[in-house]
mmCIF file with all atom_site columns, C-alpha atoms in Angstrom:
data_model
loop_
_atom_site.group_PDB
_atom_site.id
_atom_site.type_symbol
_atom_site.label_atom_id
_atom_site.label_alt_id
_atom_site.label_comp_id
_atom_site.label_asym_id
_atom_site.label_entity_id
_atom_site.label_seq_id
_atom_site.pdbx_PDB_ins_code
_atom_site.Cartn_x
_atom_site.Cartn_y
_atom_site.Cartn_z
_atom_site.occupancy
_atom_site.B_iso_or_equiv
_atom_site.pdbx_formal_charge
_atom_site.auth_seq_id
_atom_site.auth_comp_id
_atom_site.auth_asym_id
_atom_site.auth_atom_id
_atom_site.pdbx_PDB_model_num
ATOM 1   C CA . MET A 1 1   ? 103.882 -98.717  -135.953 1.00 82.00 ? 1   MET A CA 1
ATOM 2   C CA . PRO A 1 2   ? 102.046 -95.454  -135.256 1.00 86.00 ? 2   PRO A CA 1
ATOM 3   C CA . LEU A 1 3   ? 103.885 -92.358  -134.113 1.00 93.00 ? 3   LEU A CA 1
ATOM 4   C CA . THR A 1 4   ? 104.176 -92.500  -130.321 1.00 96.00 ? 4   THR A CA 1
ATOM 5   C CA . THR A 1 5   ? 104.633 -89.703  -127.807 1.00 97.00 ? 5   THR A CA 1
ATOM 6   C CA . THR A 1 6   ? 107.828 -88.672  -126.101 1.00 97.00 ? 6   THR A CA 1
ATOM 7   C CA . GLY A 1 7   ? 105.978 -89.018  -122.803 1.00 96.00 ? 7   GLY A CA 1
ATOM 8   C CA . GLU A 1 8   ? 105.147 -92.663  -123.485 1.00 97.00 ? 8   GLU A CA 1
ATOM 9   C CA . LEU A 1 9   ? 108.755 -93.454  -124.400 1.00 98.00 ? 9   LEU A CA 1
ATOM 10  C CA . ILE A 1 10  ? 110.170 -91.680  -121.334 1.00 97.00 ? 10  ILE A CA 1
ATOM 11  C CA . THR A 1 11  ? 107.630 -93.243  -118.981 1.00 97.00 ? 11  THR A CA 1
ATOM 12  C CA . ARG A 1 12  ? 108.427 -96.748  -120.257 1.00 97.00 ? 12  ARG A CA 1
ATOM 13  C CA . ALA A 1 13  ? 112.164 -96.092  -120.119 1.00 97.00 ? 13  ALA A CA 1
ATOM 14  C CA . ALA A 1 14  ? 111.966 -94.771  -116.546 1.00 97.00 ? 14  ALA A CA 1
ATOM 15  C CA . ALA A 1 15  ? 110.021 -97.838  -115.444 1.00 98.00 ? 15  ALA A CA 1
ATOM 16  C CA . ALA A 1 16  ? 112.587 -100.115 -117.105 1.00 96.00 ? 16  ALA A CA 1
ATOM 17  C CA . ARG A 1 17  ? 115.495 -97.989  -115.828 1.00 97.00 ? 17  ARG A CA 1
ATOM 18  C CA . THR A 1 18  ? 116.759 -97.465  -119.378 1.00 96.00 ? 18  THR A CA 1
ATOM 19  C CA . ALA A 1 19  ? 117.245 -94.490  -121.680 1.00 96.00 ? 19  ALA A CA 1
ATOM 20  C CA . VAL A 1 20  ? 115.698 -93.272  -124.903 1.00 97.00 ? 20  VAL A CA 1
ATOM 21  C CA . PRO A 1 21  ? 118.103 -91.903  -127.506 1.00 97.00 ? 21  PRO A CA 1
ATOM 22  C CA . ALA A 1 22  ? 117.157 -88.691  -129.287 1.00 98.00 ? 22  ALA A CA 1
ATOM 23  C CA . PHE A 1 23  ? 118.771 -87.447  -132.491 1.00 98.00 ? 23  PHE A CA 1
ATOM 24  C CA . ASN A 1 24  ? 118.416 -84.176  -134.356 1.00 97.00 ? 24  ASN A CA 1
ATOM 25  C CA . VAL A 1 25  ? 117.392 -84.628  -137.987 1.00 97.00 ? 25  VAL A CA 1
ATOM 26  C CA . ILE A 1 26  ? 117.524 -82.151  -140.855 1.00 96.00 ? 26  ILE A CA 1
ATOM 27  C CA . SER A 1 27  ? 116.505 -84.194  -143.893 1.00 94.00 ? 27  SER A CA 1
ATOM 28  C CA . LEU A 1 28  ? 114.580 -87.290  -144.860 1.00 94.00 ? 28  LEU A CA 1
ATOM 29  C CA . GLU A 1 29  ? 117.899 -89.126  -145.164 1.00 96.00 ? 29  GLU A CA 1
ATOM 30  C CA . HIS A 1 30  ? 118.697 -88.303  -141.528 1.00 96.00 ? 30  HIS A CA 1
ATOM 31  C CA . VAL A 1 31  ? 115.244 -89.520  -140.477 1.00 97.00 ? 31  VAL A CA 1
ATOM 32  C CA . GLU A 1 32  ? 115.674 -92.779  -142.368 1.00 97.00 ? 32  GLU A CA 1
ATOM 33  C CA . ALA A 1 33  ? 119.176 -93.365  -140.995 1.00 98.00 ? 33  ALA A CA 1
ATOM 34  C CA . VAL A 1 34  ? 118.147 -92.746  -137.384 1.00 98.00 ? 34  VAL A CA 1
ATOM 35  C CA . VAL A 1 35  ? 115.087 -94.983  -137.679 1.00 98.00 ? 35  VAL A CA 1
ATOM 36  C CA . ALA A 1 36  ? 117.169 -97.728  -139.342 1.00 98.00 ? 36  ALA A CA 1
ATOM 37  C CA . GLY A 1 37  ? 119.698 -97.509  -136.510 1.00 98.00 ? 37  GLY A CA 1
ATOM 38  C CA . ALA A 1 38  ? 116.946 -97.708  -133.901 1.00 98.00 ? 38  ALA A CA 1
ATOM 39  C CA . GLU A 1 39  ? 115.439 -100.715 -135.649 1.00 98.00 ? 39  GLU A CA 1
ATOM 40  C CA . SER A 1 40  ? 118.846 -102.384 -135.805 1.00 98.00 ? 40  SER A CA 1
ATOM 41  C CA . ALA A 1 41  ? 119.280 -101.814 -132.075 1.00 97.00 ? 41  ALA A CA 1
ATOM 42  C CA . GLY A 1 42  ? 115.689 -102.798 -131.320 1.00 97.00 ? 42  GLY A CA 1
ATOM 43  C CA . ALA A 1 43  ? 115.249 -99.556  -129.380 1.00 96.00 ? 43  ALA A CA 1
ATOM 44  C CA . PRO A 1 44  ? 112.728 -96.731  -129.445 1.00 98.00 ? 44  PRO A CA 1
ATOM 45  C CA . VAL A 1 45  ? 113.939 -93.331  -130.597 1.00 98.00 ? 45  VAL A CA 1
ATOM 46  C CA . VAL A 1 46  ? 113.024 -89.662  -130.526 1.00 98.00 ? 46  VAL A CA 1
ATOM 47  C CA . LEU A 1 47  ? 113.498 -87.670  -133.736 1.00 98.00 ? 47  LEU A CA 1
ATOM 48  C CA . GLN A 1 48  ? 114.300 -84.061  -132.882 1.00 98.00 ? 48  GLN A CA 1
ATOM 49  C CA . VAL A 1 49  ? 113.851 -81.104  -135.212 1.00 98.00 ? 49  VAL A CA 1
ATOM 50  C CA . SER A 1 50  ? 115.517 -77.856  -134.172 1.00 96.00 ? 50  SER A CA 1
ATOM 51  C CA . GLU A 1 51  ? 114.563 -74.315  -135.095 1.00 95.00 ? 51  GLU A CA 1
ATOM 52  C CA . ASN A 1 52  ? 117.857 -74.156  -137.005 1.00 95.00 ? 52  ASN A CA 1
ATOM 53  C CA . ALA A 1 53  ? 116.773 -77.182  -139.052 1.00 95.00 ? 53  ALA A CA 1
ATOM 54  C CA . VAL A 1 54  ? 113.456 -75.507  -139.819 1.00 96.00 ? 54  VAL A CA 1
ATOM 55  C CA . ARG A 1 55  ? 115.316 -72.362  -140.880 1.00 95.00 ? 55  ARG A CA 1
ATOM 56  C CA . PHE A 1 56  ? 117.615 -74.512  -143.082 1.00 94.00 ? 56  PHE A CA 1
ATOM 57  C CA . ARG A 1 57  ? 114.484 -75.939  -144.681 1.00 93.00 ? 57  ARG A CA 1
ATOM 58  C CA . GLY A 1 58  ? 113.219 -72.496  -145.681 1.00 94.00 ? 58  GLY A CA 1
ATOM 59  C CA . GLY A 1 59  ? 111.134 -72.005  -142.550 1.00 94.00 ? 59  GLY A CA 1
ATOM 60  C CA . ARG A 1 60  ? 108.864 -74.947  -143.334 1.00 95.00 ? 60  ARG A CA 1
ATOM 61  C CA . LEU A 1 61  ? 108.263 -77.405  -140.488 1.00 96.00 ? 61  LEU A CA 1
ATOM 62  C CA . LEU A 1 62  ? 105.509 -79.525  -141.990 1.00 96.00 ? 62  LEU A CA 1
ATOM 63  C CA . PRO A 1 63  ? 107.370 -81.314  -144.834 1.00 95.00 ? 63  PRO A CA 1
ATOM 64  C CA . LEU A 1 64  ? 110.017 -82.766  -142.508 1.00 95.00 ? 64  LEU A CA 1
ATOM 65  C CA . ALA A 1 65  ? 107.437 -83.505  -139.803 1.00 96.00 ? 65  ALA A CA 1
ATOM 66  C CA . ARG A 1 66  ? 105.279 -85.400  -142.301 1.00 96.00 ? 66  ARG A CA 1
ATOM 67  C CA . ALA A 1 67  ? 108.294 -87.334  -143.581 1.00 95.00 ? 67  ALA A CA 1
ATOM 68  C CA . ALA A 1 68  ? 109.264 -88.247  -140.008 1.00 96.00 ? 68  ALA A CA 1
ATOM 69  C CA . THR A 1 69  ? 105.696 -89.309  -139.227 1.00 96.00 ? 69  THR A CA 1
ATOM 70  C CA . ALA A 1 70  ? 105.612 -91.511  -142.331 1.00 96.00 ? 70  ALA A CA 1
ATOM 71  C CA . ALA A 1 71  ? 108.932 -93.097  -141.340 1.00 96.00 ? 71  ALA A CA 1
ATOM 72  C CA . ALA A 1 72  ? 107.612 -93.686  -137.808 1.00 95.00 ? 72  ALA A CA 1
ATOM 73  C CA . GLU A 1 73  ? 104.522 -95.416  -139.177 1.00 96.00 ? 73  GLU A CA 1
ATOM 74  C CA . GLN A 1 74  ? 106.740 -97.808  -141.145 1.00 96.00 ? 74  GLN A CA 1
ATOM 75  C CA . ALA A 1 75  ? 109.206 -98.376  -138.293 1.00 97.00 ? 75  ALA A CA 1
ATOM 76  C CA . ARG A 1 76  ? 109.450 -101.608 -136.318 1.00 98.00 ? 76  ARG A CA 1
ATOM 77  C CA . VAL A 1 77  ? 110.235 -99.640  -133.142 1.00 98.00 ? 77  VAL A CA 1
ATOM 78  C CA . PRO A 1 78  ? 108.391 -96.790  -131.405 1.00 98.00 ? 78  PRO A CA 1
ATOM 79  C CA . VAL A 1 79  ? 109.306 -93.325  -132.727 1.00 98.00 ? 79  VAL A CA 1
ATOM 80  C CA . ALA A 1 80  ? 108.363 -89.926  -131.276 1.00 98.00 ? 80  ALA A CA 1
ATOM 81  C CA . LEU A 1 81  ? 108.836 -86.358  -132.544 1.00 98.00 ? 81  LEU A CA 1
ATOM 82  C CA . HIS A 1 82  ? 110.372 -83.557  -130.448 1.00 98.00 ? 82  HIS A CA 1
ATOM 83  C CA . LEU A 1 83  ? 110.743 -79.903  -131.476 1.00 97.00 ? 83  LEU A CA 1
ATOM 84  C CA . ASP A 1 84  ? 114.138 -78.931  -130.089 1.00 96.00 ? 84  ASP A CA 1
ATOM 85  C CA . HIS A 1 85  ? 115.516 -75.573  -128.886 1.00 93.00 ? 85  HIS A CA 1
ATOM 86  C CA . ILE A 1 86  ? 112.933 -73.305  -130.408 1.00 95.00 ? 86  ILE A CA 1
ATOM 87  C CA . GLN A 1 87  ? 112.613 -69.621  -129.677 1.00 94.00 ? 87  GLN A CA 1
ATOM 88  C CA . SER A 1 88  ? 109.731 -68.796  -132.002 1.00 94.00 ? 88  SER A CA 1
ATOM 89  C CA . GLU A 1 89  ? 106.220 -68.801  -130.548 1.00 93.00 ? 89  GLU A CA 1
ATOM 90  C CA . ASP A 1 90  ? 104.871 -69.244  -134.076 1.00 95.00 ? 90  ASP A CA 1
ATOM 91  C CA . LEU A 1 91  ? 106.917 -72.412  -134.479 1.00 96.00 ? 91  LEU A CA 1
ATOM 92  C CA . LEU A 1 92  ? 105.819 -73.592  -131.038 1.00 96.00 ? 92  LEU A CA 1
ATOM 93  C CA . HIS A 1 93  ? 102.186 -73.190  -132.085 1.00 96.00 ? 93  HIS A CA 1
ATOM 94  C CA . GLN A 1 94  ? 102.762 -75.321  -135.198 1.00 95.00 ? 94  GLN A CA 1
ATOM 95  C CA . ALA A 1 95  ? 104.171 -78.211  -133.171 1.00 94.00 ? 95  ALA A CA 1
ATOM 96  C CA . ALA A 1 96  ? 101.045 -80.071  -132.043 1.00 91.00 ? 96  ALA A CA 1
ATOM 97  C CA . ASP A 1 97  ? 99.385  -79.998  -135.470 1.00 92.00 ? 97  ASP A CA 1
ATOM 98  C CA . ALA A 1 98  ? 102.620 -81.249  -137.040 1.00 96.00 ? 98  ALA A CA 1
ATOM 99  C CA . GLY A 1 99  ? 102.749 -84.377  -134.833 1.00 95.00 ? 99  GLY A CA 1
ATOM 100 C CA . PHE A 1 100 ? 105.227 -83.255  -132.179 1.00 97.00 ? 100 PHE A CA 1
ATOM 101 C CA . SER A 1 101 ? 104.442 -84.509  -128.684 1.00 97.00 ? 101 SER A CA 1
ATOM 102 C CA . SER A 1 102 ? 107.181 -82.561  -126.899 1.00 98.00 ? 102 SER A CA 1
ATOM 103 C CA . VAL A 1 103 ? 109.083 -79.339  -127.281 1.00 97.00 ? 103 VAL A CA 1
ATOM 104 C CA . MET A 1 104 ? 112.129 -77.625  -125.827 1.00 96.00 ? 104 MET A CA 1
ATOM 105 C CA . TYR A 1 105 ? 111.352 -73.916  -125.551 1.00 96.00 ? 105 TYR A CA 1
ATOM 106 C CA . ASP A 1 106 ? 114.382 -71.638  -125.285 1.00 94.00 ? 106 ASP A CA 1
ATOM 107 C CA . ALA A 1 107 ? 113.761 -68.078  -124.079 1.00 94.00 ? 107 ALA A CA 1
ATOM 108 C CA . SER A 1 108 ? 117.244 -67.780  -122.560 1.00 92.00 ? 108 SER A CA 1
ATOM 109 C CA . ARG A 1 109 ? 118.006 -64.794  -124.814 1.00 91.00 ? 109 ARG A CA 1
ATOM 110 C CA . LEU A 1 110 ? 115.539 -62.751  -122.763 1.00 93.00 ? 110 LEU A CA 1
ATOM 111 C CA . PRO A 1 111 ? 116.181 -61.128  -119.383 1.00 93.00 ? 111 PRO A CA 1
ATOM 112 C CA . TYR A 1 112 ? 115.389 -63.637  -116.642 1.00 92.00 ? 112 TYR A CA 1
ATOM 113 C CA . ALA A 1 113 ? 111.962 -62.250  -115.636 1.00 94.00 ? 113 ALA A CA 1
ATOM 114 C CA . GLU A 1 114 ? 110.836 -62.098  -119.280 1.00 95.00 ? 114 GLU A CA 1
ATOM 115 C CA . ASN A 1 115 ? 112.229 -65.585  -119.839 1.00 94.00 ? 115 ASN A CA 1
ATOM 116 C CA . LEU A 1 116 ? 110.117 -66.917  -116.964 1.00 94.00 ? 116 LEU A CA 1
ATOM 117 C CA . ALA A 1 117 ? 106.984 -65.207  -118.271 1.00 96.00 ? 117 ALA A CA 1
ATOM 118 C CA . ALA A 1 118 ? 107.523 -66.433  -121.846 1.00 96.00 ? 118 ALA A CA 1
ATOM 119 C CA . THR A 1 119 ? 108.327 -69.930  -120.626 1.00 96.00 ? 119 THR A CA 1
ATOM 120 C CA . ARG A 1 120 ? 105.223 -69.992  -118.404 1.00 96.00 ? 120 ARG A CA 1
ATOM 121 C CA . ALA A 1 121 ? 103.069 -68.977  -121.390 1.00 97.00 ? 121 ALA A CA 1
ATOM 122 C CA . ALA A 1 122 ? 104.746 -71.623  -123.585 1.00 97.00 ? 122 ALA A CA 1
ATOM 123 C CA . ALA A 1 123 ? 104.277 -74.282  -120.907 1.00 97.00 ? 123 ALA A CA 1
ATOM 124 C CA . ASP A 1 124 ? 100.613 -73.392  -120.407 1.00 97.00 ? 124 ASP A CA 1
ATOM 125 C CA . TRP A 1 125 ? 100.013 -73.601  -124.153 1.00 97.00 ? 125 TRP A CA 1
ATOM 126 C CA . ALA A 1 126 ? 101.954 -76.869  -124.562 1.00 97.00 ? 126 ALA A CA 1
ATOM 127 C CA . HIS A 1 127 ? 100.212 -78.538  -121.639 1.00 96.00 ? 127 HIS A CA 1
ATOM 128 C CA . ALA A 1 128 ? 96.817  -77.497  -123.050 1.00 97.00 ? 128 ALA A CA 1
ATOM 129 C CA . GLN A 1 129 ? 97.827  -79.376  -126.227 1.00 95.00 ? 129 GLN A CA 1
ATOM 130 C CA . GLY A 1 130 ? 98.886  -82.453  -124.236 1.00 95.00 ? 130 GLY A CA 1
ATOM 131 C CA . MET A 1 131 ? 102.553 -81.855  -125.029 1.00 96.00 ? 131 MET A CA 1
ATOM 132 C CA . TRP A 1 132 ? 105.554 -82.309  -122.777 1.00 96.00 ? 132 TRP A CA 1
ATOM 133 C CA . ILE A 1 133 ? 107.794 -79.270  -122.516 1.00 96.00 ? 133 ILE A CA 1
ATOM 134 C CA . GLU A 1 134 ? 111.279 -78.504  -121.274 1.00 94.00 ? 134 GLU A CA 1
ATOM 135 C CA . ALA A 1 135 ? 112.795 -75.046  -121.099 1.00 92.00 ? 135 ALA A CA 1
ATOM 136 C CA . GLU A 1 136 ? 116.048 -73.124  -121.069 1.00 84.00 ? 136 GLU A CA 1
ATOM 137 C CA . LEU A 1 137 ? 115.892 -70.782  -118.087 1.00 81.00 ? 137 LEU A CA 1
ATOM 138 C CA . GLY A 1 138 ? 119.486 -69.590  -118.234 1.00 73.00 ? 138 GLY A CA 1
ATOM 139 C CA . TRP A 1 139 ? 122.829 -69.891  -119.962 1.00 67.00 ? 139 TRP A CA 1
ATOM 140 C CA . VAL A 1 140 ? 124.982 -72.978  -119.592 1.00 60.00 ? 140 VAL A CA 1
#
């Protein structure tokens, strides 16, 4: 099954009044386990990669993204990729080319006005790429 978008999964789930599980993955083994669980449950899934996971992987996003895409293509259920809790604009700008259809941009470390400006710029860029975006506008 081809890689799907987070937007497609969420739209279908909202119409069916269901949920879509999302799990952070760090390695190929995590990807395979999450996809196997989703297949077992007969449910779509979102594979999330965090900035911390990218840092753990030596700063390289593409190897894990390609592995996740390959797993999605072999999956019997729809799978989407989400870049989770990123602060790096450079990483944000790698997302679309790496197969991610959504991103969570976190500029909460900045003063509020700067956070809004950075988030606006991130949202404008993401939307221009056809990506869904969520943001962290404050501390929880």
